[in-house]
Coordinates of C-alpha atoms in Angstrom, one line a residue:
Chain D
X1 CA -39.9 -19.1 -22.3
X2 CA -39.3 -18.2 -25.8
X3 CA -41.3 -20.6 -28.3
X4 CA -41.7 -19.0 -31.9
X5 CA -38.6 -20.4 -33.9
X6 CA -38.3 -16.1 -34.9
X7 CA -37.4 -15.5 -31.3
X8 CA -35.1 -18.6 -30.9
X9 CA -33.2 -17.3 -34.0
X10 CA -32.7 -13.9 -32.5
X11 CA -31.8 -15.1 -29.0
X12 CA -29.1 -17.0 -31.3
X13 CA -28.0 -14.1 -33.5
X14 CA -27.7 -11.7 -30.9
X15 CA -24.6 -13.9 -29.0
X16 CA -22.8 -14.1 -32.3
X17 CA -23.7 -9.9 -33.6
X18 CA -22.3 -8.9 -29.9
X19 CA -19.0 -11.1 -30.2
X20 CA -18.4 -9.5 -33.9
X21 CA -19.3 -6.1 -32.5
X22 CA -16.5 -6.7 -29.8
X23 CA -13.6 -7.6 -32.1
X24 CA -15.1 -4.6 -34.5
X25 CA -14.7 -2.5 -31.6
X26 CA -11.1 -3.9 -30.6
X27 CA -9.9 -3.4 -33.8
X28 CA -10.8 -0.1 -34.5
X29 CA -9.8 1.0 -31.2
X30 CA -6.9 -0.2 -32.6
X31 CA -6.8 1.9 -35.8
X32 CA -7.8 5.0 -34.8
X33 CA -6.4 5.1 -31.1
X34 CA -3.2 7.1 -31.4
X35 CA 0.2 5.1 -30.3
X36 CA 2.1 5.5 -27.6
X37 CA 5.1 3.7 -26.3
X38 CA 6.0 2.8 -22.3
X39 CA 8.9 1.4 -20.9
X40 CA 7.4 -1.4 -19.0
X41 CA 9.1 -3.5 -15.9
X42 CA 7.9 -6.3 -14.3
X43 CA 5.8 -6.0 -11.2
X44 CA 7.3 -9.1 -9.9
X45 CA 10.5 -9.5 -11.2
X46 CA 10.3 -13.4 -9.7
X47 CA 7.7 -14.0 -11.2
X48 CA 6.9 -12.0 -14.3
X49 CA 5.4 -14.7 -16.1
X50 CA 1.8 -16.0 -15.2
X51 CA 0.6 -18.9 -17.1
X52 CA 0.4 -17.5 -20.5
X53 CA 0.7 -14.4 -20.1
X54 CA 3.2 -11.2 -18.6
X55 CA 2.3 -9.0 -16.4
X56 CA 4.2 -6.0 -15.6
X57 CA 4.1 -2.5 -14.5
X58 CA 3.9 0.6 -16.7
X59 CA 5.8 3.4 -16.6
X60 CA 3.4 6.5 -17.3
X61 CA 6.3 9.3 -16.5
X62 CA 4.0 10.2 -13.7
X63 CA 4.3 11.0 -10.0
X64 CA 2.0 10.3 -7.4
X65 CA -0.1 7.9 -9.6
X66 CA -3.4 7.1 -7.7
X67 CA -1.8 8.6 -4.6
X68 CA -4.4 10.0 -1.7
X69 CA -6.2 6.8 -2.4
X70 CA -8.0 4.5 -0.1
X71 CA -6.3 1.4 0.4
X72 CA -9.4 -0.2 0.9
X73 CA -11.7 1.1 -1.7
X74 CA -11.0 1.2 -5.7
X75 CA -11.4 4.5 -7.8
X76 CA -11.0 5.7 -11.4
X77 CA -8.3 7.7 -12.1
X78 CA -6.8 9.0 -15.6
X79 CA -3.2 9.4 -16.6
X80 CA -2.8 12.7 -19.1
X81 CA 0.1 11.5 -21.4
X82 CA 0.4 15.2 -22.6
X83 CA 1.1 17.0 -19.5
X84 CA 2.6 13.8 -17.7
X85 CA -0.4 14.3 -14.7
X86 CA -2.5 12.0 -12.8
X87 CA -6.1 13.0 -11.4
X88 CA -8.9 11.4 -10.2
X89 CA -11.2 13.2 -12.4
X90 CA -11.6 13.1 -16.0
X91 CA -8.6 16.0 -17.2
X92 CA -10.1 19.3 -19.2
X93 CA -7.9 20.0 -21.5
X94 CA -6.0 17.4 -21.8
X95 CA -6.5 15.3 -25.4
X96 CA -4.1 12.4 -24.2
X97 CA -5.2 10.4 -21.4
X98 CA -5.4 7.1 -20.1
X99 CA -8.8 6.1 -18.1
X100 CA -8.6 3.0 -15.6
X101 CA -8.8 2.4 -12.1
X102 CA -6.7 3.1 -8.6
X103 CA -6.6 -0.6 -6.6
X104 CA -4.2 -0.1 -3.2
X105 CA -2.1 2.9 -5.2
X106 CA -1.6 0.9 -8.3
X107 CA -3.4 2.2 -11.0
X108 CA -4.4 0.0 -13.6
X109 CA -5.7 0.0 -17.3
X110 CA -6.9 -3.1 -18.5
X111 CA -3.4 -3.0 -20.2
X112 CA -1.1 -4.8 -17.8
X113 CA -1.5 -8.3 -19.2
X114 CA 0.1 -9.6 -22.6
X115 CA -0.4 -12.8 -23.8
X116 CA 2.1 -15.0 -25.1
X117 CA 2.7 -18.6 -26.8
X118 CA 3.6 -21.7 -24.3
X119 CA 7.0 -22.1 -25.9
X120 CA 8.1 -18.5 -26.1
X121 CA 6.7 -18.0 -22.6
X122 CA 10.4 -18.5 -20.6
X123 CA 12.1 -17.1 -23.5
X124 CA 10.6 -14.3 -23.6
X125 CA 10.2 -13.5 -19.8
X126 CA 14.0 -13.6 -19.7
X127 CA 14.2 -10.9 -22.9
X128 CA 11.5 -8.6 -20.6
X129 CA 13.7 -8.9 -17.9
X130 CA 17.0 -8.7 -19.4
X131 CA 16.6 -6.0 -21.9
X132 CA 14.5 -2.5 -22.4
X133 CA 10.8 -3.8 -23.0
X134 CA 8.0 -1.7 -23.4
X135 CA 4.8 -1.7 -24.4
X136 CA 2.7 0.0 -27.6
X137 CA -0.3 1.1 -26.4
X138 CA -3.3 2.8 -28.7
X139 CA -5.2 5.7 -26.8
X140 CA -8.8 6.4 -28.1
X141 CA -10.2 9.9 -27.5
X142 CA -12.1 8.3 -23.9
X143 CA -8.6 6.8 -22.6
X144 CA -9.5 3.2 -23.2
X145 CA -6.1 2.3 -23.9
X146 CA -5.8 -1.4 -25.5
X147 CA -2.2 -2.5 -26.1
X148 CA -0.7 -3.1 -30.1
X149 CA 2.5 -4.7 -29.7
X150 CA 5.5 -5.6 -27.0
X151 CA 8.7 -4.5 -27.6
X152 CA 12.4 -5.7 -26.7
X153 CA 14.5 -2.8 -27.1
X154 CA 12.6 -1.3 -28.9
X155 CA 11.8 -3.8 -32.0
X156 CA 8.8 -6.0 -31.8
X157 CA 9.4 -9.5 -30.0
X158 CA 7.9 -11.0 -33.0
X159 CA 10.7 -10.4 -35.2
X160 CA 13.4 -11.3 -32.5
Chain F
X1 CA -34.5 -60.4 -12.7
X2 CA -34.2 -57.2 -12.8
X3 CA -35.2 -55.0 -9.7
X4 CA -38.9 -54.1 -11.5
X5 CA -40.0 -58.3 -12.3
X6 CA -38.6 -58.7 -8.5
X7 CA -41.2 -56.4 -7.7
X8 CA -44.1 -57.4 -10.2
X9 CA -43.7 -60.6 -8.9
X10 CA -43.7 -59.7 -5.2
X11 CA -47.0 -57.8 -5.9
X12 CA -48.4 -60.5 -7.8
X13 CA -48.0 -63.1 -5.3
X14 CA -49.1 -61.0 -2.4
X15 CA -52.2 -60.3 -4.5
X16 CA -51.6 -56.8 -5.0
X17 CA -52.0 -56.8 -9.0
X18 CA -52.8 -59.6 -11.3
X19 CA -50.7 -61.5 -13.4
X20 CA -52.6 -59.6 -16.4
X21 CA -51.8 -56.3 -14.8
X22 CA -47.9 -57.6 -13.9
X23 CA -47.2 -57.9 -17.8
X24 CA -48.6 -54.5 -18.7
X25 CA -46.1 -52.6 -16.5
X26 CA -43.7 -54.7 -17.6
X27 CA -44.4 -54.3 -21.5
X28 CA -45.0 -50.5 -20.7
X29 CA -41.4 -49.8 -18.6
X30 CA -39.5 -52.0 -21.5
X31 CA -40.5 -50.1 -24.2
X32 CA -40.3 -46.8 -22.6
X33 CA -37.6 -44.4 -24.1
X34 CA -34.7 -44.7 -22.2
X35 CA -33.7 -42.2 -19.0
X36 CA -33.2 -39.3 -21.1
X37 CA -32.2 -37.2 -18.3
X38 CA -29.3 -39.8 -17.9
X39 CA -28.6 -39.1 -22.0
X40 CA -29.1 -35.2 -21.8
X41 CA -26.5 -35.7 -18.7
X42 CA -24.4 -37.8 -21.0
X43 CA -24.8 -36.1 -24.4
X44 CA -23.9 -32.9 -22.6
X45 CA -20.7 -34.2 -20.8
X46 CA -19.6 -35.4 -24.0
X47 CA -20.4 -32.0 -25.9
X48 CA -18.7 -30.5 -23.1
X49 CA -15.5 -32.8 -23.5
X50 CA -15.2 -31.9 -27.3
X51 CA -15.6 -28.2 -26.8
X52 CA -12.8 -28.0 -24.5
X53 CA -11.1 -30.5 -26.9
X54 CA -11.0 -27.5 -29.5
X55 CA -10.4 -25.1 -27.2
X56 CA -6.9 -27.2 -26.0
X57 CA -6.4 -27.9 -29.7
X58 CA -6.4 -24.2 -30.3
X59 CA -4.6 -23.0 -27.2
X60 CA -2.0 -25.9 -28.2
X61 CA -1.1 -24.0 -31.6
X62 CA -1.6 -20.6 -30.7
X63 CA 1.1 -19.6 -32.4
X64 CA 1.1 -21.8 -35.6
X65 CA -2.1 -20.0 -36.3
X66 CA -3.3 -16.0 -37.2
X67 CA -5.0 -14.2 -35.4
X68 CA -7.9 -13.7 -38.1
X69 CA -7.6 -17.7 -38.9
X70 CA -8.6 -18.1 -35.1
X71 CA -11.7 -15.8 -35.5
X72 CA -12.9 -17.0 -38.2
X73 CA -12.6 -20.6 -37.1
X74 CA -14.0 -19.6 -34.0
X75 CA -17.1 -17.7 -35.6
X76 CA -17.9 -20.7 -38.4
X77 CA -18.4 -23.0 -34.9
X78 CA -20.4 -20.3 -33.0
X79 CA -22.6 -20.2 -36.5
X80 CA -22.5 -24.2 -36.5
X81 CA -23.8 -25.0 -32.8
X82 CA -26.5 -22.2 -33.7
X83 CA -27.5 -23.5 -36.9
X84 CA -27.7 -26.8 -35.4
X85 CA -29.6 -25.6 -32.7
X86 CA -32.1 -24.2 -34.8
X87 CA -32.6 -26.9 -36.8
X88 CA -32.8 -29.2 -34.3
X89 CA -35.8 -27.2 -32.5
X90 CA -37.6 -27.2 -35.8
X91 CA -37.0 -30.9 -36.0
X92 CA -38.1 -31.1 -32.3
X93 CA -35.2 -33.0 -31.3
X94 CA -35.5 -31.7 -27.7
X95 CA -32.4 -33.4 -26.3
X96 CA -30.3 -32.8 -29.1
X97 CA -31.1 -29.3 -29.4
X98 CA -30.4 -29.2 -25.1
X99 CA -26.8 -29.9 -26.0
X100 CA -26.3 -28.0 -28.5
X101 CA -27.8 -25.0 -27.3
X102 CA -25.4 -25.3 -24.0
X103 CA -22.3 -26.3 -25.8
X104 CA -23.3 -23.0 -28.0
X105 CA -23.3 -21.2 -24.4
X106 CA -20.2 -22.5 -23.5
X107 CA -18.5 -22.0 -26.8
X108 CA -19.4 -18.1 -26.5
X109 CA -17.8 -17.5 -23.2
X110 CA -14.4 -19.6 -24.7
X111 CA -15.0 -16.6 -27.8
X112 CA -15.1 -13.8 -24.9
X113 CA -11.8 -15.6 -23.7
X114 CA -10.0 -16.1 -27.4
X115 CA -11.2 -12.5 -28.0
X116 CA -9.1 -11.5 -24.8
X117 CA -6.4 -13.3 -25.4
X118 CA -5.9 -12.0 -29.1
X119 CA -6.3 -7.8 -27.8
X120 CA -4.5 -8.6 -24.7
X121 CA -7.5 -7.2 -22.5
X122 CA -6.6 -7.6 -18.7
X123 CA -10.3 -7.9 -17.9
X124 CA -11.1 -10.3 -14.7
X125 CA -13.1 -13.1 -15.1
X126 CA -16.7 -12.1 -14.0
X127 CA -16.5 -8.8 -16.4
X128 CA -16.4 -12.3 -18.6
X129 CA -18.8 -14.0 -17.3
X130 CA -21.2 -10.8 -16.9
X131 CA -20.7 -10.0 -20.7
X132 CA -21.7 -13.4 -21.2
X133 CA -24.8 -13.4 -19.5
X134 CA -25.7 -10.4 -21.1
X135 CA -25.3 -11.6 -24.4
X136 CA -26.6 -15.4 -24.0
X137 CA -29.7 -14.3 -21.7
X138 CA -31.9 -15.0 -24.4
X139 CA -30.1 -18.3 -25.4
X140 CA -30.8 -19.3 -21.5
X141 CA -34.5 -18.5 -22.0
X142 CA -34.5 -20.9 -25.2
X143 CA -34.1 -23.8 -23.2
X144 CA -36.9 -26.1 -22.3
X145 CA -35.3 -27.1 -19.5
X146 CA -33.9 -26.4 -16.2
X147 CA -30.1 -27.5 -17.0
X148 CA -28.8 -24.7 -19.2
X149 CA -31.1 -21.7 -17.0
X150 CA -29.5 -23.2 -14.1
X151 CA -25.8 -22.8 -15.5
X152 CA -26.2 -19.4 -17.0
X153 CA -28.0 -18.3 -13.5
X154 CA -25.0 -19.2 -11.9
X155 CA -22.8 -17.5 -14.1
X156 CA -25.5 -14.0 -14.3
X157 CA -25.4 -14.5 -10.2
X158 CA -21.6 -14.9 -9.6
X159 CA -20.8 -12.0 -12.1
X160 CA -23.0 -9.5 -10.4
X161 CA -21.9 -10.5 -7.2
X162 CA -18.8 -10.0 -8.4
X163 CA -19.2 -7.1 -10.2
X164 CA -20.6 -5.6 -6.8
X165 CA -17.8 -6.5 -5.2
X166 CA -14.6 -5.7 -7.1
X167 CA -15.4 -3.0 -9.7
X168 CA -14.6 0.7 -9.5
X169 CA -18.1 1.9 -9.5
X170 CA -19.4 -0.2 -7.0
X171 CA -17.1 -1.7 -4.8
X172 CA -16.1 2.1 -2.7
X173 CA -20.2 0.9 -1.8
X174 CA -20.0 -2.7 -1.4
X175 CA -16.3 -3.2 -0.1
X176 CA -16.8 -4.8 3.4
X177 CA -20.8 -5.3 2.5
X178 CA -20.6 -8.1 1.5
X179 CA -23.3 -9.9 3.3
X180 CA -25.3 -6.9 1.7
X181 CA -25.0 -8.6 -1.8
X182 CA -25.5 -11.7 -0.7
X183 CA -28.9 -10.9 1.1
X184 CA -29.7 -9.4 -2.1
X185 CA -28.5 -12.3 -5.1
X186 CA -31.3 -14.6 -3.3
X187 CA -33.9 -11.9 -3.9
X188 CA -33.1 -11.1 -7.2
X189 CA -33.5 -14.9 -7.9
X190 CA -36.6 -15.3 -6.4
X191 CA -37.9 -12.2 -8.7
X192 CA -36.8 -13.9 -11.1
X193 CA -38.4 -16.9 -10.9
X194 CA -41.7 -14.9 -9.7
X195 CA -41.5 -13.3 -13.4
X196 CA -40.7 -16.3 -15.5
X197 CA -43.3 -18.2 -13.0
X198 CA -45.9 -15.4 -14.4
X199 CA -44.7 -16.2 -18.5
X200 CA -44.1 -19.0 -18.6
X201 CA -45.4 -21.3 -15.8
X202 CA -42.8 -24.0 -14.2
X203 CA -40.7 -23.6 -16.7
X204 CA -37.0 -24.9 -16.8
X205 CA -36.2 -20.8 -15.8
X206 CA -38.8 -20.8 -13.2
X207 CA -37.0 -24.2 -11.8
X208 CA -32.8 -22.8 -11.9
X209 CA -34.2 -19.3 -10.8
X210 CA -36.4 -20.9 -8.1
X211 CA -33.3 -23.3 -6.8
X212 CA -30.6 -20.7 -6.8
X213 CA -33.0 -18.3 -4.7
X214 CA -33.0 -21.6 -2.2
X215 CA -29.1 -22.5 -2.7
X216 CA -28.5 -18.9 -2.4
X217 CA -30.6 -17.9 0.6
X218 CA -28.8 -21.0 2.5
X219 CA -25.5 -19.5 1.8
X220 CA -26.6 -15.6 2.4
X221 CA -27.8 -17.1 5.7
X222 CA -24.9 -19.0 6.6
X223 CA -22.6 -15.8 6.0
X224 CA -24.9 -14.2 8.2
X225 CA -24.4 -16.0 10.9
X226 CA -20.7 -16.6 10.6
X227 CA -19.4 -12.8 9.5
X228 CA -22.6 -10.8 11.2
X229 CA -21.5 -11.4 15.1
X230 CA -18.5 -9.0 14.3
X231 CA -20.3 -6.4 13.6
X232 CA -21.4 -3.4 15.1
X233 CA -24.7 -1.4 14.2
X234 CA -22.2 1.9 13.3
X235 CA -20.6 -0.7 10.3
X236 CA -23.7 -1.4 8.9
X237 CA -24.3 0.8 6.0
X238 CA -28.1 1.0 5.0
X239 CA -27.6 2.2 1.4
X240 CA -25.7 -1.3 0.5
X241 CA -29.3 -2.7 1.4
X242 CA -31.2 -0.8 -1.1
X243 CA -30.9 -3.3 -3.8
X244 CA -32.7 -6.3 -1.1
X245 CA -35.0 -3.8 -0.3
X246 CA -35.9 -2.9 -3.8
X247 CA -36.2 -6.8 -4.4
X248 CA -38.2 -7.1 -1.7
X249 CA -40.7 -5.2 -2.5
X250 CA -41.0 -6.5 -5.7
X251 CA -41.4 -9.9 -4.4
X252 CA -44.5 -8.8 -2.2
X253 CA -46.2 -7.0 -4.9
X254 CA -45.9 -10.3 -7.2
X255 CA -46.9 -12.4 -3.5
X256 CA -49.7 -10.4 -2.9
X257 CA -50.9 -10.2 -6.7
X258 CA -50.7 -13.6 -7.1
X259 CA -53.9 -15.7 -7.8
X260 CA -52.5 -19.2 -7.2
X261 CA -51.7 -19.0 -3.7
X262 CA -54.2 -19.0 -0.8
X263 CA -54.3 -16.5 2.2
X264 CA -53.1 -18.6 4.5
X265 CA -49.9 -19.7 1.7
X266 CA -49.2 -15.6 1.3
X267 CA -48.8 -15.1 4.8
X268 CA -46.6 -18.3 5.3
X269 CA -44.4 -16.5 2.1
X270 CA -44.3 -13.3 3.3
X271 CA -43.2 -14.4 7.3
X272 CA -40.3 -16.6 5.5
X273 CA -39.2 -13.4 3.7
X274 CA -39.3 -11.3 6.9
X275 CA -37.2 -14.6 9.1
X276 CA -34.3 -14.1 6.2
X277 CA -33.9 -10.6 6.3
X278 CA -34.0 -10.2 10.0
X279 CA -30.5 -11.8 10.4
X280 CA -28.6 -9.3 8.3
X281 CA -30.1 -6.4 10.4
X282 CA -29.2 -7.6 13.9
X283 CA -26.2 -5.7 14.1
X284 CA -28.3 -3.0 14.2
X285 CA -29.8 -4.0 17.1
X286 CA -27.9 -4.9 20.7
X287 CA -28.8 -8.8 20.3
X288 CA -26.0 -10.2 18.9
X289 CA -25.9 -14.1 19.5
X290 CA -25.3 -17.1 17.8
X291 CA -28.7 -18.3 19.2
X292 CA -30.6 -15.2 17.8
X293 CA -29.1 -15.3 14.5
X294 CA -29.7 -19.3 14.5
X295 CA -33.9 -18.9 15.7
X296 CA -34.2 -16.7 12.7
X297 CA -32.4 -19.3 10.0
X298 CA -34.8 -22.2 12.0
X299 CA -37.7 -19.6 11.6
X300 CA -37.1 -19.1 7.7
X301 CA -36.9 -22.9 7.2
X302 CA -39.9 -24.1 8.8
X303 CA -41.9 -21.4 7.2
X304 CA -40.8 -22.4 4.1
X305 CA -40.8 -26.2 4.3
X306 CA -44.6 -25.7 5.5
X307 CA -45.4 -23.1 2.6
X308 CA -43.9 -25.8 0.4
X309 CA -45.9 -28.9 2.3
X310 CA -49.1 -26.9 1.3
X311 CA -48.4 -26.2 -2.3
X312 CA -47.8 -30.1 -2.3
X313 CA -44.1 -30.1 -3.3
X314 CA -43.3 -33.1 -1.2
X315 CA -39.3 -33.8 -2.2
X316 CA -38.7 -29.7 -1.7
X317 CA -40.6 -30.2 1.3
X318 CA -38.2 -32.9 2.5
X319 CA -35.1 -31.4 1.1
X320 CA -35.9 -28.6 3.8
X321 CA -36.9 -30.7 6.1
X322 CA -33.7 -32.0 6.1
X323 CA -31.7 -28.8 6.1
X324 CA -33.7 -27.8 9.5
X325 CA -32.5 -31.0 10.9
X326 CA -29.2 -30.4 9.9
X327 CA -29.0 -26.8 11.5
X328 CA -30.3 -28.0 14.6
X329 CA -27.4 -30.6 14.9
X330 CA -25.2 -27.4 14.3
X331 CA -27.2 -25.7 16.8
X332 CA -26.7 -28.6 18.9
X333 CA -22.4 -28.0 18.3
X334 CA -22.7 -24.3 18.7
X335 CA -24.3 -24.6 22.4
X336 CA -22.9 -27.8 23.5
X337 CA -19.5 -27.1 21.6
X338 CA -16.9 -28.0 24.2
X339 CA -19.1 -31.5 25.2
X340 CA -18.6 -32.4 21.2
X341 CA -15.2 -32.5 22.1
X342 CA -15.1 -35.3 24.9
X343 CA -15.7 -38.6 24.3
X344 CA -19.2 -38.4 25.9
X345 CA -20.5 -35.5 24.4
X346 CA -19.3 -37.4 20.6
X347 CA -21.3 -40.1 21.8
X348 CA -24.6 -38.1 22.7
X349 CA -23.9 -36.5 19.5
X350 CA -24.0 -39.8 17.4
X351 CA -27.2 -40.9 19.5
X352 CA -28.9 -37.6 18.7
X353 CA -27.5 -38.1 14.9
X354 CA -28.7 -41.8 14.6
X355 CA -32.1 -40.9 16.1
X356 CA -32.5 -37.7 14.0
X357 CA -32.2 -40.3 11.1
X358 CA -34.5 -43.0 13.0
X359 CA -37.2 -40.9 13.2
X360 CA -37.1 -38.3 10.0
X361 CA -37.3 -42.4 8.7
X362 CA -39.9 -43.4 10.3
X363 CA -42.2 -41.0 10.0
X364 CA -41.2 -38.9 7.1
X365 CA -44.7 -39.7 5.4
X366 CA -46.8 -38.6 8.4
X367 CA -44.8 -35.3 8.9
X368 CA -45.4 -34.8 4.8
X369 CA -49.2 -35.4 5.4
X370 CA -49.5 -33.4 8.6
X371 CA -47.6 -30.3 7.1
X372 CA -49.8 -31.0 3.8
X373 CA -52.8 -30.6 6.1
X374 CA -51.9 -27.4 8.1
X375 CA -52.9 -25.3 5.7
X376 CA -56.1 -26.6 5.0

């Protein structure tokens, strides 16, 4: 369909712009989304570990997160970090929140997954599980949370 | 000998060419360029292997290597396959530029997965492949051949079904809808292919929209049948059709526009689009039977296989052909299901299968030339 060798170069640009445009995007959300920390536990303590990555629950501090929810259907919901609240609706007043989704009364973020090397993997499923882990999350102002750094009692597992 | 002097010489001694004529084909097919649908095939596996070669290499020392190292690396390649792309187009080096405009493809959805992995985004894998498809859509309609249109249609078709499906903004609409979705990916194809069909001719995009509005349909169909007959008409919701019926009437504006295709051909079109969405409506209406929902399927094959038999397609034609004779068989199961299971009913069934094959055989040219001649 496209035959000028000016349209083949943009339908090849635009690919390349859109993938450096994403990691623009994830690293400022990055640098100006402000930090919070979340105790984290695993949402299967058996099996925490799932090929290369963990995934785990968050604790938000909140009660009756995404309940009154079909079990059937999804829905968004948003967490407000500054008056520890959970609503269906986008929260007035409220200038820390967390936007995601309510699947079967678990809400989730986008933020539940963290990757993690092949050969630290067992190590470090048994430091999640043994010790206080949590999870550094940066909050833009529309709730997009995207996740910084995990944490074993309290100091980065990096550095462990 | 190879299987094309066996045959020169078979035709040459039964007088059917002359000797003269025997070593013109034979100078012609040996200095033909080779199969290069069997080298595209090739090339492309082999591009395919070394991609996912890098990708293991990288996955392999994930941690031996930064974050920003892994970008970059990952960017220079993206800029590579293009570059090489480009040039290769310019050079017209069709093939070449085939595989490298599909391992390009592929290399940009392994981007959208190193991206993910590096910001830890718990995104699912058709909001992967749908970002993909946005992005490479153009890439797709690059290609000069069916291949790579066919591979990013089935990522485009998966991720919107998909999309429909699971996400938060459409699934409270779609969830237990499904055959809704699927009546509707078939549709969307066959726009599709109506559109490029207007561009661009039988294109490569015409081709992979054109077959996954077949493949589809067959599997929108099949669902039909199988998950429909539990319906009831108060479980049907009307608004998860919108999107068919949008579709739909897109498809007969661009039928009923179109200046290729006789009267007669339009009609054929039009009663093959009515036979497929009949089936995902008879809940709505107290006739619920296998035998209903399997007249309809029959009705939306023949239709088509004779639509197809006048445009002169013969193997899509055939290919039909074939899939009608293989839902009758099932039809065959569905009624006489209990016989299939006794030794006698097996045994009709093998007969029926063996003489199905006998005939379609037999006289597979004269059915091609008598559905050829309906028309006219």
């Amino acid at each position: 369909m496209i035959k000028s060798n000016k349209g083949l170069l943009i339908s090849l640009i635009i690919p390349i712009v859109a993938l450096a445009l994403l990691v623009v995007y994830k690293k400022h959300v990055l640098s100006i989304g402000k930090e919070v920390i979340l105790p984290i536990t695993g949402y299967d303590p058996r099996d925490l570990l799932s090929g290369h990555y963990l995934i785990y629950t968050i604790n938000y501090g909140v009660n009756s997160v995404c309940r009154g929810s079909s079990l059937k259907t999804k829905r968004p919901g948003y967490i407000c970090l500054d008056y520890k609240t959970f609503s269906f609706s986008r929260p007035k007043n409220c200038k820390l929140y967390i936007t995601g989704t309510c699947n079967r009364n678990r809400f989730e973020a986008g933020v539940e997954r963290y990757y993690i090397p092949e050969k630290e993997a067992k190590n470090l499923e048994d430091l999640v599980n043994s010790n206080e882990a949590s999870i550094v999350l940066s909050v833009p102002k529309n709730g997009k949370a995207q996740i910084k750094d995990l944490l074993i009692d309290g100091a980065s597992w990096k550095n462990r | 000998m190879s299987q094309l002097e066996k045959l020169l010489s078979d035709w040459v001694l039964n007088d059917l060419i002359t000797k003269e004529q025997a070593k013109k084909i034979s100078h012609h097919e040996e200095n033909k360029p080779s199969n290069s649908w069997v080298l595209y095939g090739f090339l492309i596996l082999g591009a395919l292997v070394i991609g996912i070669g890098i990708i293991s290499l990288i996955a392999a020392n994930w941690e031996n290597i930064p974050d920003t190292v892994k970008l970059i690396i990952d960017f220079l390649l993206l800029i590579a396959l293009a570059t090489g792309s480009y040039i290769s187009w310019k050079k017209k080096e069709h093939i070449l530029f085939e595989v490298l405009l599909i391992s390009f493809m592929v290399l940009c959805l392994a981007s959208i997965g190193l991206i993910s992995q590096i910001y830890h985004t718990g995104g699912k894998l058709y909001q992967a492949l749908l970002m993909w498809s946005v992005i490479t859509s153009a890439v797709a309609a690059s290609s000069k051949r069916s291949l790579t249109p066919f591979i990013w249609a089935a990522g485009f078709f998966s991720s919107i079904t998909f999309t429909a499906l699971d996400s938060a903004t459409f699934q409270p609409i779609f969830a237990r809808h499904e055959n809704s979705v699927l009546m509707a990916i078939p549709l969307l194809s066959a726009l599709l292919a109506i559109i490029c069909k207007k561009i661009s001719g039988e294109s490569g995009q015409t081709k992979s929209f054109r077959s996954w509005a077949i493949i589809g349909g067959m599997i929108a169909l099949s669902a039909a049948e199988t998950h429909l007959l539990r319906y009831r008409s108060m479980d049907l919701n009307i608004i998860t059709f919108i999107p068919g019926y949008v579709f739909t009437i897109l498809i007969v504006g661009g039928i009923l526009i179109s200046s290729e295709y006789k009267k007669v051909q339009k009609i054929l079109l039009l009663l093959a689009l009515a036979f497929y969405l009949i089936p995902f409506h008879l809940p709505m209406v107290p006739i619920q039977s296998k035998s209903v929902y399997a007249a309809f399927s029959i009705f939306t094959l023949s239709t088509m296989a004779i639509f197809l038999a006048s445009l002169g397609l013969r193997g899509l034609f055939q290919i039909f052909l074939i899939i009608l004779g293989m839902r009758f068989l099932v039809l065959y199961f569905q009624a006489l299901g209990g016989l299939a299971t006794t030794g006698f009913g097996l045994i009709i069934s093998g007969v029926i299968i063996i003489s199905m094959v006998i005939t379609w055989n037999k006289y597979r040219l004269k059915i091609t030339n008598w559905a050829e001649g309906l028309i006219e």
